[in-house]
PDB file of C-alpha atoms in Angstrom:
ATOM      1  CA  MET A  25       0.000   0.000   0.000  1.00 87.00           C
ATOM      2  CA  ALA A  26       1.325   3.414  -0.924  1.00 96.00           C
ATOM      3  CA  VAL A  27       0.434   6.271   1.419  1.00 98.00           C
ATOM      4  CA  HIS A  28       0.864   9.849   0.174  1.00 98.00           C
ATOM      5  CA  ASN A  29       0.880  12.919   2.424  1.00 98.00           C
ATOM      6  CA  LEU A  30      -0.982  15.320   0.142  1.00 98.00           C
ATOM      7  CA  THR A  31      -0.406  18.387   2.316  1.00 98.00           C
ATOM      8  CA  ALA A  32       3.285  17.955   3.091  1.00 96.00           C
ATOM      9  CA  ASP A  33       4.155  21.152   1.221  1.00 94.00           C
ATOM     10  CA  ALA A  34       1.064  23.183   2.139  1.00 96.00           C
ATOM     11  CA  ASP A  35       1.545  26.882   2.825  1.00 95.00           C
ATOM     12  CA  VAL A  36      -1.572  27.089   5.036  1.00 96.00           C
ATOM     13  CA  PHE A  37      -2.141  25.577   8.465  1.00 96.00           C
ATOM     14  CA  THR A  38      -3.568  22.134   7.912  1.00 98.00           C
ATOM     15  CA  CYS A  39      -3.333  18.640   9.235  1.00 98.00           C
ATOM     16  CA  ASN A  40      -1.561  15.989   7.234  1.00 98.00           C
ATOM     17  CA  VAL A  41      -3.941  14.478   4.699  1.00 98.00           C
ATOM     18  CA  TYR A  42      -3.086  10.902   3.808  1.00 98.00           C
ATOM     19  CA  LEU A  43      -4.175   9.146   0.640  1.00 98.00           C
ATOM     20  CA  ALA A  44      -3.877   5.378   0.953  1.00 98.00           C
ATOM     21  CA  THR A  45      -4.044   3.682  -2.421  1.00 97.00           C
ATOM     22  CA  GLY A  46      -4.935   0.086  -3.145  1.00 94.00           C
ATOM     23  CA  PRO A  47      -8.220  -1.745  -3.580  1.00 95.00           C
ATOM     24  CA  VAL A  48     -10.035   0.794  -1.364  1.00 97.00           C
ATOM     25  CA  PRO A  49      -8.565   4.255  -2.071  1.00 98.00           C
ATOM     26  CA  THR A  50      -8.985   6.102   1.207  1.00 98.00           C
ATOM     27  CA  LEU A  51      -8.369   9.626   2.432  1.00 98.00           C
ATOM     28  CA  VAL A  52      -7.594   9.952   6.126  1.00 98.00           C
ATOM     29  CA  ASP A  53      -8.820  13.454   7.015  1.00 98.00           C
ATOM     30  CA  ALA A  54      -9.556  16.148   4.445  1.00 98.00           C
ATOM     31  CA  GLY A  55      -7.426  18.973   5.800  1.00 98.00           C
ATOM     32  CA  ALA A  56      -7.622  22.711   5.181  1.00 98.00           C
ATOM     33  CA  MET A  57      -5.478  23.086   2.073  1.00 98.00           C
ATOM     34  CA  PRO A  58      -7.221  24.462  -1.007  1.00 97.00           C
ATOM     35  CA  GLY A  59      -6.455  22.194  -3.928  1.00 96.00           C
ATOM     36  CA  VAL A  60      -6.547  18.930  -2.008  1.00 98.00           C
ATOM     37  CA  VAL A  61      -8.991  17.560  -4.591  1.00 98.00           C
ATOM     38  CA  ASP A  62      -6.438  18.134  -7.355  1.00 97.00           C
ATOM     39  CA  ALA A  63      -3.790  16.490  -5.183  1.00 98.00           C
ATOM     40  CA  VAL A  64      -5.965  13.388  -4.835  1.00 98.00           C
ATOM     41  CA  ARG A  65      -6.466  13.255  -8.601  1.00 98.00           C
ATOM     42  CA  GLU A  66      -2.709  13.249  -9.172  1.00 97.00           C
ATOM     43  CA  HIS A  67      -2.647   9.734  -7.695  1.00 97.00           C
ATOM     44  CA  VAL A  68      -6.064   8.126  -8.235  1.00 97.00           C
ATOM     45  CA  ASP A  69      -9.080   8.575 -10.480  1.00 95.00           C
ATOM     46  CA  GLY A  70     -11.593   7.815  -7.753  1.00 96.00           C
ATOM     47  CA  LEU A  71     -11.899   7.814  -3.982  1.00 98.00           C
ATOM     48  CA  ASP A  72     -13.828   5.193  -2.035  1.00 98.00           C
ATOM     49  CA  ARG A  73     -13.981   6.845   1.361  1.00 98.00           C
ATOM     50  CA  VAL A  74     -12.848   9.618   3.674  1.00 98.00           C
ATOM     51  CA  VAL A  75     -12.152   8.604   7.267  1.00 98.00           C
ATOM     52  CA  LEU A  76     -11.997  11.399   9.851  1.00 98.00           C
ATOM     53  CA  THR A  77      -9.804  11.092  12.927  1.00 98.00           C
ATOM     54  CA  HIS A  78     -11.707  14.049  14.435  1.00 98.00           C
ATOM     55  CA  GLN A  79     -13.493  17.175  13.331  1.00 98.00           C
ATOM     56  CA  HIS A  80     -11.216  20.082  14.245  1.00 98.00           C
ATOM     57  CA  GLY A  81     -11.180  22.671  11.469  1.00 97.00           C
ATOM     58  CA  ASP A  82      -7.709  21.844  10.200  1.00 98.00           C
ATOM     59  CA  HIS A  83      -8.934  18.285   9.561  1.00 98.00           C
ATOM     60  CA  VAL A  84     -12.316  18.952   7.923  1.00 98.00           C
ATOM     61  CA  GLU A  85     -12.264  22.361   6.224  1.00 98.00           C
ATOM     62  CA  GLN A  86     -11.965  20.769   2.774  1.00 98.00           C
ATOM     63  CA  LEU A  87     -14.308  17.855   3.502  1.00 98.00           C
ATOM     64  CA  ASP A  88     -17.230  19.253   1.484  1.00 98.00           C
ATOM     65  CA  ALA A  89     -14.963  19.927  -1.490  1.00 98.00           C
ATOM     66  CA  VAL A  90     -13.613  16.382  -1.414  1.00 98.00           C
ATOM     67  CA  LEU A  91     -17.019  14.754  -1.042  1.00 98.00           C
ATOM     68  CA  ASP A  92     -18.477  16.959  -3.761  1.00 97.00           C
ATOM     69  CA  ALA A  93     -15.685  15.959  -6.141  1.00 97.00           C
ATOM     70  CA  PHE A  94     -15.799  12.207  -5.499  1.00 97.00           C
ATOM     71  CA  ASP A  95     -18.618   9.760  -4.898  1.00 91.00           C
ATOM     72  CA  ALA A  96     -17.041   8.805  -1.592  1.00 97.00           C
ATOM     73  CA  ASP A  97     -18.409   7.656   1.741  1.00 98.00           C
ATOM     74  CA  CYS A  98     -17.610   9.591   4.904  1.00 98.00           C
ATOM     75  CA  TYR A  99     -16.690   7.735   8.084  1.00 98.00           C
ATOM     76  CA  ALA A 100     -16.722   9.694  11.360  1.00 98.00           C
ATOM     77  CA  TYR A 101     -17.200   9.091  15.073  1.00 98.00           C
ATOM     78  CA  ALA A 102     -19.263  12.207  15.765  1.00 98.00           C
ATOM     79  CA  SER A 103     -22.295  13.399  13.879  1.00 98.00           C
ATOM     80  CA  HIS A 104     -21.673  15.370  10.685  1.00 98.00           C
ATOM     81  CA  PRO A 105     -24.105  16.331   7.896  1.00 98.00           C
ATOM     82  CA  ARG A 106     -21.995  14.427   5.357  1.00 97.00           C
ATOM     83  CA  ARG A 107     -21.347  11.339   7.464  1.00 98.00           C
ATOM     84  CA  THR A 108     -22.477   8.091   5.839  1.00 98.00           C
ATOM     85  CA  HIS A 109     -20.913   5.638   8.323  1.00 98.00           C
ATOM     86  CA  GLU A 110     -20.726   6.093  12.083  1.00 98.00           C
ATOM     87  CA  LEU A 111     -17.494   4.857  13.639  1.00 98.00           C
ATOM     88  CA  ALA A 112     -17.395   3.219  17.056  1.00 98.00           C
ATOM     89  CA  ASP A 113     -14.598   1.854  19.180  1.00 98.00           C
ATOM     90  CA  GLY A 114     -13.642  -1.604  17.969  1.00 98.00           C
ATOM     91  CA  ASP A 115     -15.047  -1.208  14.463  1.00 98.00           C
ATOM     92  CA  ALA A 116     -13.084  -2.457  11.486  1.00 98.00           C
ATOM     93  CA  VAL A 117     -12.482  -0.148   8.522  1.00 98.00           C
ATOM     94  CA  GLN A 118     -10.370  -0.789   5.448  1.00 98.00           C
ATOM     95  CA  VAL A 119      -7.813   1.893   4.611  1.00 98.00           C
ATOM     96  CA  GLY A 120      -6.188   1.239   1.250  1.00 97.00           C
ATOM     97  CA  ASP A 121      -5.317  -2.434   1.510  1.00 96.00           C
ATOM     98  CA  GLU A 122      -5.030  -2.573   5.301  1.00 97.00           C
ATOM     99  CA  ASP A 123      -7.797  -3.686   7.665  1.00 97.00           C
ATOM    100  CA  CYS A 124      -7.695  -1.256  10.582  1.00 98.00           C
ATOM    101  CA  GLU A 125      -9.300  -1.307  14.007  1.00 98.00           C
ATOM    102  CA  VAL A 126     -10.949   1.882  15.205  1.00 98.00           C
ATOM    103  CA  VAL A 127      -9.654   2.882  18.643  1.00 98.00           C
ATOM    104  CA  TYR A 128     -11.503   5.682  20.448  1.00 98.00           C
ATOM    105  CA  THR A 129      -8.779   8.067  21.653  1.00 98.00           C
ATOM    106  CA  PRO A 130     -10.285  11.271  23.126  1.00 98.00           C
ATOM    107  CA  GLY A 131      -8.454  13.917  25.162  1.00 98.00           C
ATOM    108  CA  HIS A 132      -7.358  16.217  22.358  1.00 98.00           C
ATOM    109  CA  ALA A 133     -10.887  16.039  20.919  1.00 98.00           C
ATOM    110  CA  ASP A 134     -14.006  14.333  22.242  1.00 98.00           C
ATOM    111  CA  ASP A 135     -14.597  12.579  18.911  1.00 98.00           C
ATOM    112  CA  HIS A 136     -11.013  11.479  18.270  1.00 98.00           C
ATOM    113  CA  VAL A 137     -10.288   8.033  16.871  1.00 98.00           C
ATOM    114  CA  SER A 138      -7.100   6.343  15.724  1.00 98.00           C
ATOM    115  CA  LEU A 139      -6.831   3.645  13.061  1.00 98.00           C
ATOM    116  CA  VAL A 140      -4.654   0.675  13.972  1.00 98.00           C
ATOM    117  CA  GLY A 141      -3.608  -1.714  11.224  1.00 98.00           C
ATOM    118  CA  PRO A 142      -1.221  -4.667  11.186  1.00 97.00           C
ATOM    119  CA  ASP A 143       1.530  -2.493   9.687  1.00 97.00           C
ATOM    120  CA  SER A 144       0.367   1.116  10.075  1.00 98.00           C
ATOM    121  CA  LEU A 145      -1.001   3.493  12.694  1.00 98.00           C
ATOM    122  CA  PHE A 146      -3.024   6.529  11.632  1.00 98.00           C
ATOM    123  CA  SER A 147      -2.925   8.372  14.937  1.00 98.00           C
ATOM    124  CA  GLY A 148      -4.493  11.734  14.152  1.00 98.00           C
ATOM    125  CA  ASP A 149      -3.399  14.166  16.847  1.00 98.00           C
ATOM    126  CA  VAL A 150      -3.275  11.827  19.846  1.00 98.00           C
ATOM    127  CA  VAL A 151       0.352  10.831  19.149  1.00 98.00           C
ATOM    128  CA  VAL A 152       2.750  12.405  16.665  1.00 97.00           C
ATOM    129  CA  HIS A 153       6.389  11.746  15.895  1.00 97.00           C
ATOM    130  CA  ASP A 154       7.528  15.384  15.875  1.00 96.00           C
ATOM    131  CA  ASP A 155       5.590  18.640  16.055  1.00 93.00           C
ATOM    132  CA  GLY A 156       7.884  21.471  17.077  1.00 88.00           C
ATOM    133  CA  ALA A 157       7.343  20.810  20.784  1.00 91.00           C
ATOM    134  CA  PHE A 158       9.064  17.409  20.921  1.00 94.00           C
ATOM    135  CA  ASP A 159      10.887  15.129  18.509  1.00 93.00           C
ATOM    136  CA  TYR A 160      10.437  11.362  18.553  1.00 96.00           C
ATOM    137  CA  GLY A 161       7.236  11.052  20.521  1.00 96.00           C
ATOM    138  CA  SER A 162       4.861  13.941  21.098  1.00 97.00           C
ATOM    139  CA  PHE A 163       1.135  14.176  21.770  1.00 97.00           C
ATOM    140  CA  GLY A 164      -1.843  16.403  21.012  1.00 95.00           C
ATOM    141  CA  ARG A 165      -2.303  19.608  22.927  1.00 94.00           C
ATOM    142  CA  THR A 166      -4.768  19.523  25.806  1.00 95.00           C
ATOM    143  CA  ASP A 167      -4.755  23.132  27.013  1.00 91.00           C
ATOM    144  CA  MET A 168      -7.836  24.346  25.141  1.00 91.00           C
ATOM    145  CA  PRO A 169     -11.437  24.255  26.420  1.00 93.00           C
ATOM    146  CA  GLY A 170     -12.933  20.776  26.277  1.00 92.00           C
ATOM    147  CA  GLN A 171      -9.565  19.038  26.190  1.00 96.00           C
ATOM    148  CA  SER A 172      -8.122  16.794  28.907  1.00 97.00           C
ATOM    149  CA  ARG A 173      -4.560  15.656  29.532  1.00 97.00           C
ATOM    150  CA  GLU A 174      -5.794  12.903  31.829  1.00 97.00           C
ATOM    151  CA  ARG A 175      -8.124  11.509  29.173  1.00 98.00           C
ATOM    152  CA  LEU A 176      -5.386  11.780  26.552  1.00 98.00           C
ATOM    153  CA  ILE A 177      -3.058   9.725  28.748  1.00 98.00           C
ATOM    154  CA  GLU A 178      -5.745   7.036  29.052  1.00 98.00           C
ATOM    155  CA  SER A 179      -6.164   7.089  25.279  1.00 98.00           C
ATOM    156  CA  ILE A 180      -2.445   6.591  24.619  1.00 98.00           C
ATOM    157  CA  ARG A 181      -2.427   3.684  27.065  1.00 98.00           C
ATOM    158  CA  ASP A 182      -5.414   2.156  25.270  1.00 98.00           C
ATOM    159  CA  LEU A 183      -3.627   2.622  21.967  1.00 98.00           C
ATOM    160  CA  LEU A 184      -0.554   0.776  23.246  1.00 98.00           C
ATOM    161  CA  ASP A 185      -2.715  -2.075  24.559  1.00 98.00           C
ATOM    162  CA  ARG A 186      -4.216  -2.550  21.106  1.00 98.00           C
ATOM    163  CA  LEU A 187      -1.167  -1.889  18.973  1.00 98.00           C
ATOM    164  CA  PRO A 188       0.014  -5.101  17.292  1.00 96.00           C
ATOM    165  CA  GLU A 189       3.657  -6.079  17.366  1.00 92.00           C
ATOM    166  CA  GLY A 190       5.479  -5.072  14.226  1.00 91.00           C
ATOM    167  CA  VAL A 191       3.649  -1.859  13.358  1.00 98.00           C
ATOM    168  CA  GLU A 192       6.303   0.189  11.578  1.00 98.00           C
ATOM    169  CA  HIS A 193       4.516   3.086   9.857  1.00 98.00           C
ATOM    170  CA  LEU A 194       3.204   6.078  11.817  1.00 98.00           C
ATOM    171  CA  TYR A 195       0.977   8.526   9.951  1.00 98.00           C
ATOM    172  CA  ALA A 196       0.125  11.320  12.377  1.00 98.00           C
ATOM    173  CA  GLY A 197      -1.997  14.422  11.933  1.00 98.00           C
ATOM    174  CA  HIS A 198       1.006  16.736  12.200  1.00 97.00           C
ATOM    175  CA  GLY A 199       4.766  16.457  11.862  1.00 96.00           C
ATOM    176  CA  GLY A 200       6.640  13.967   9.771  1.00 96.00           C
ATOM    177  CA  VAL A 201       5.830  10.425   8.754  1.00 98.00           C
ATOM    178  CA  PHE A 202       7.809   7.852  10.740  1.00 98.00           C
ATOM    179  CA  HIS A 203       8.957   4.392   9.671  1.00 98.00           C
ATOM    180  CA  GLY A 204      10.474   2.185  12.337  1.00 98.00           C
ATOM    181  CA  ASP A 205       9.573   1.081  15.862  1.00 97.00           C
ATOM    182  CA  VAL A 206       6.194   2.787  16.226  1.00 98.00           C
ATOM    183  CA  ARG A 207       5.562   1.281  19.656  1.00 98.00           C
ATOM    184  CA  ASP A 208       8.684   2.985  20.995  1.00 98.00           C
ATOM    185  CA  VAL A 209       7.514   6.350  19.664  1.00 98.00           C
ATOM    186  CA  VAL A 210       4.093   5.911  21.293  1.00 98.00           C
ATOM    187  CA  GLU A 211       5.679   4.834  24.595  1.00 98.00           C
ATOM    188  CA  THR A 212       7.906   7.934  24.492  1.00 97.00           C
ATOM    189  CA  ALA A 213       4.863  10.137  23.892  1.00 97.00           C
ATOM    190  CA  LEU A 214       3.064   8.513  26.811  1.00 98.00           C
ATOM    191  CA  ALA A 215       5.995   9.087  29.155  1.00 97.00           C
ATOM    192  CA  ARG A 216       6.111  12.762  28.180  1.00 96.00           C
ATOM    193  CA  ALA A 217       2.366  13.196  28.600  1.00 96.00           C
ATOM    194  CA  GLU A 218       2.481  11.535  32.029  1.00 97.00           C
ATOM    195  CA  ARG A 219       4.911  14.172  33.286  1.00 94.00           C
ATOM    196  CA  ARG A 220       1.960  16.579  32.981  1.00 87.00           C
ATOM    197  CA  GLU A 221       4.220  19.484  32.091  1.00 84.00           C
ATOM    198  CA  PRO A 222       2.792  22.127  29.733  1.00 86.00           C
ATOM    199  CA  LYS A 223       3.419  21.173  26.149  1.00 85.00           C
ATOM    200  CA  TYR A 224       3.783  24.815  25.123  1.00 80.00           C
ATOM    201  CA  PRO A 225       5.013  26.517  28.355  1.00 76.00           C
ATOM    202  CA  ASP A 226       5.233  29.971  26.729  1.00 68.00           C
ATOM    203  CA  ASP A 227       1.548  30.000  25.684  1.00 53.00           C
TER     204      ASP A 227
END
């Protein structure tokens, strides 16, 4: 399965938007970059589905444009006018050619889910490899209204409990893509989150 980060060179604030090719071409999040539809079309003629990790603006601003351009289903945990499939913890959803388990991972957002496959983890904003605050194991911010560091810590623990051995591709909502020992990155993020220090102390 090839996975393309369509927004890697975006000049606007957006999440990473991942296009997973294969028998079920899938977009993980829609992002906020104008032109994401054209970026999809550079790789595939059609799109089967869009799977949302959560519905913060930087993840869904271009959702209508994507769904209008492609006859694609929309998978989301929380209600959305364009949702066609409701996600729940423990569900199975195919992303590209990988069968992924939906893991409910709130803390950064109440509707946050991660997608855990046998080889890949699409972690949204719950865990990232690098984001300007930390390298090699960071986590979503929890200092805004409605967010919770304690719930985020529980979510990362849940993620580790359900992460298969051998997962070696981390596709996070921000920062770079990571290939290697994903479990070690997630464990590092958990240890940092458990220290309960401010992620952005100057904010």
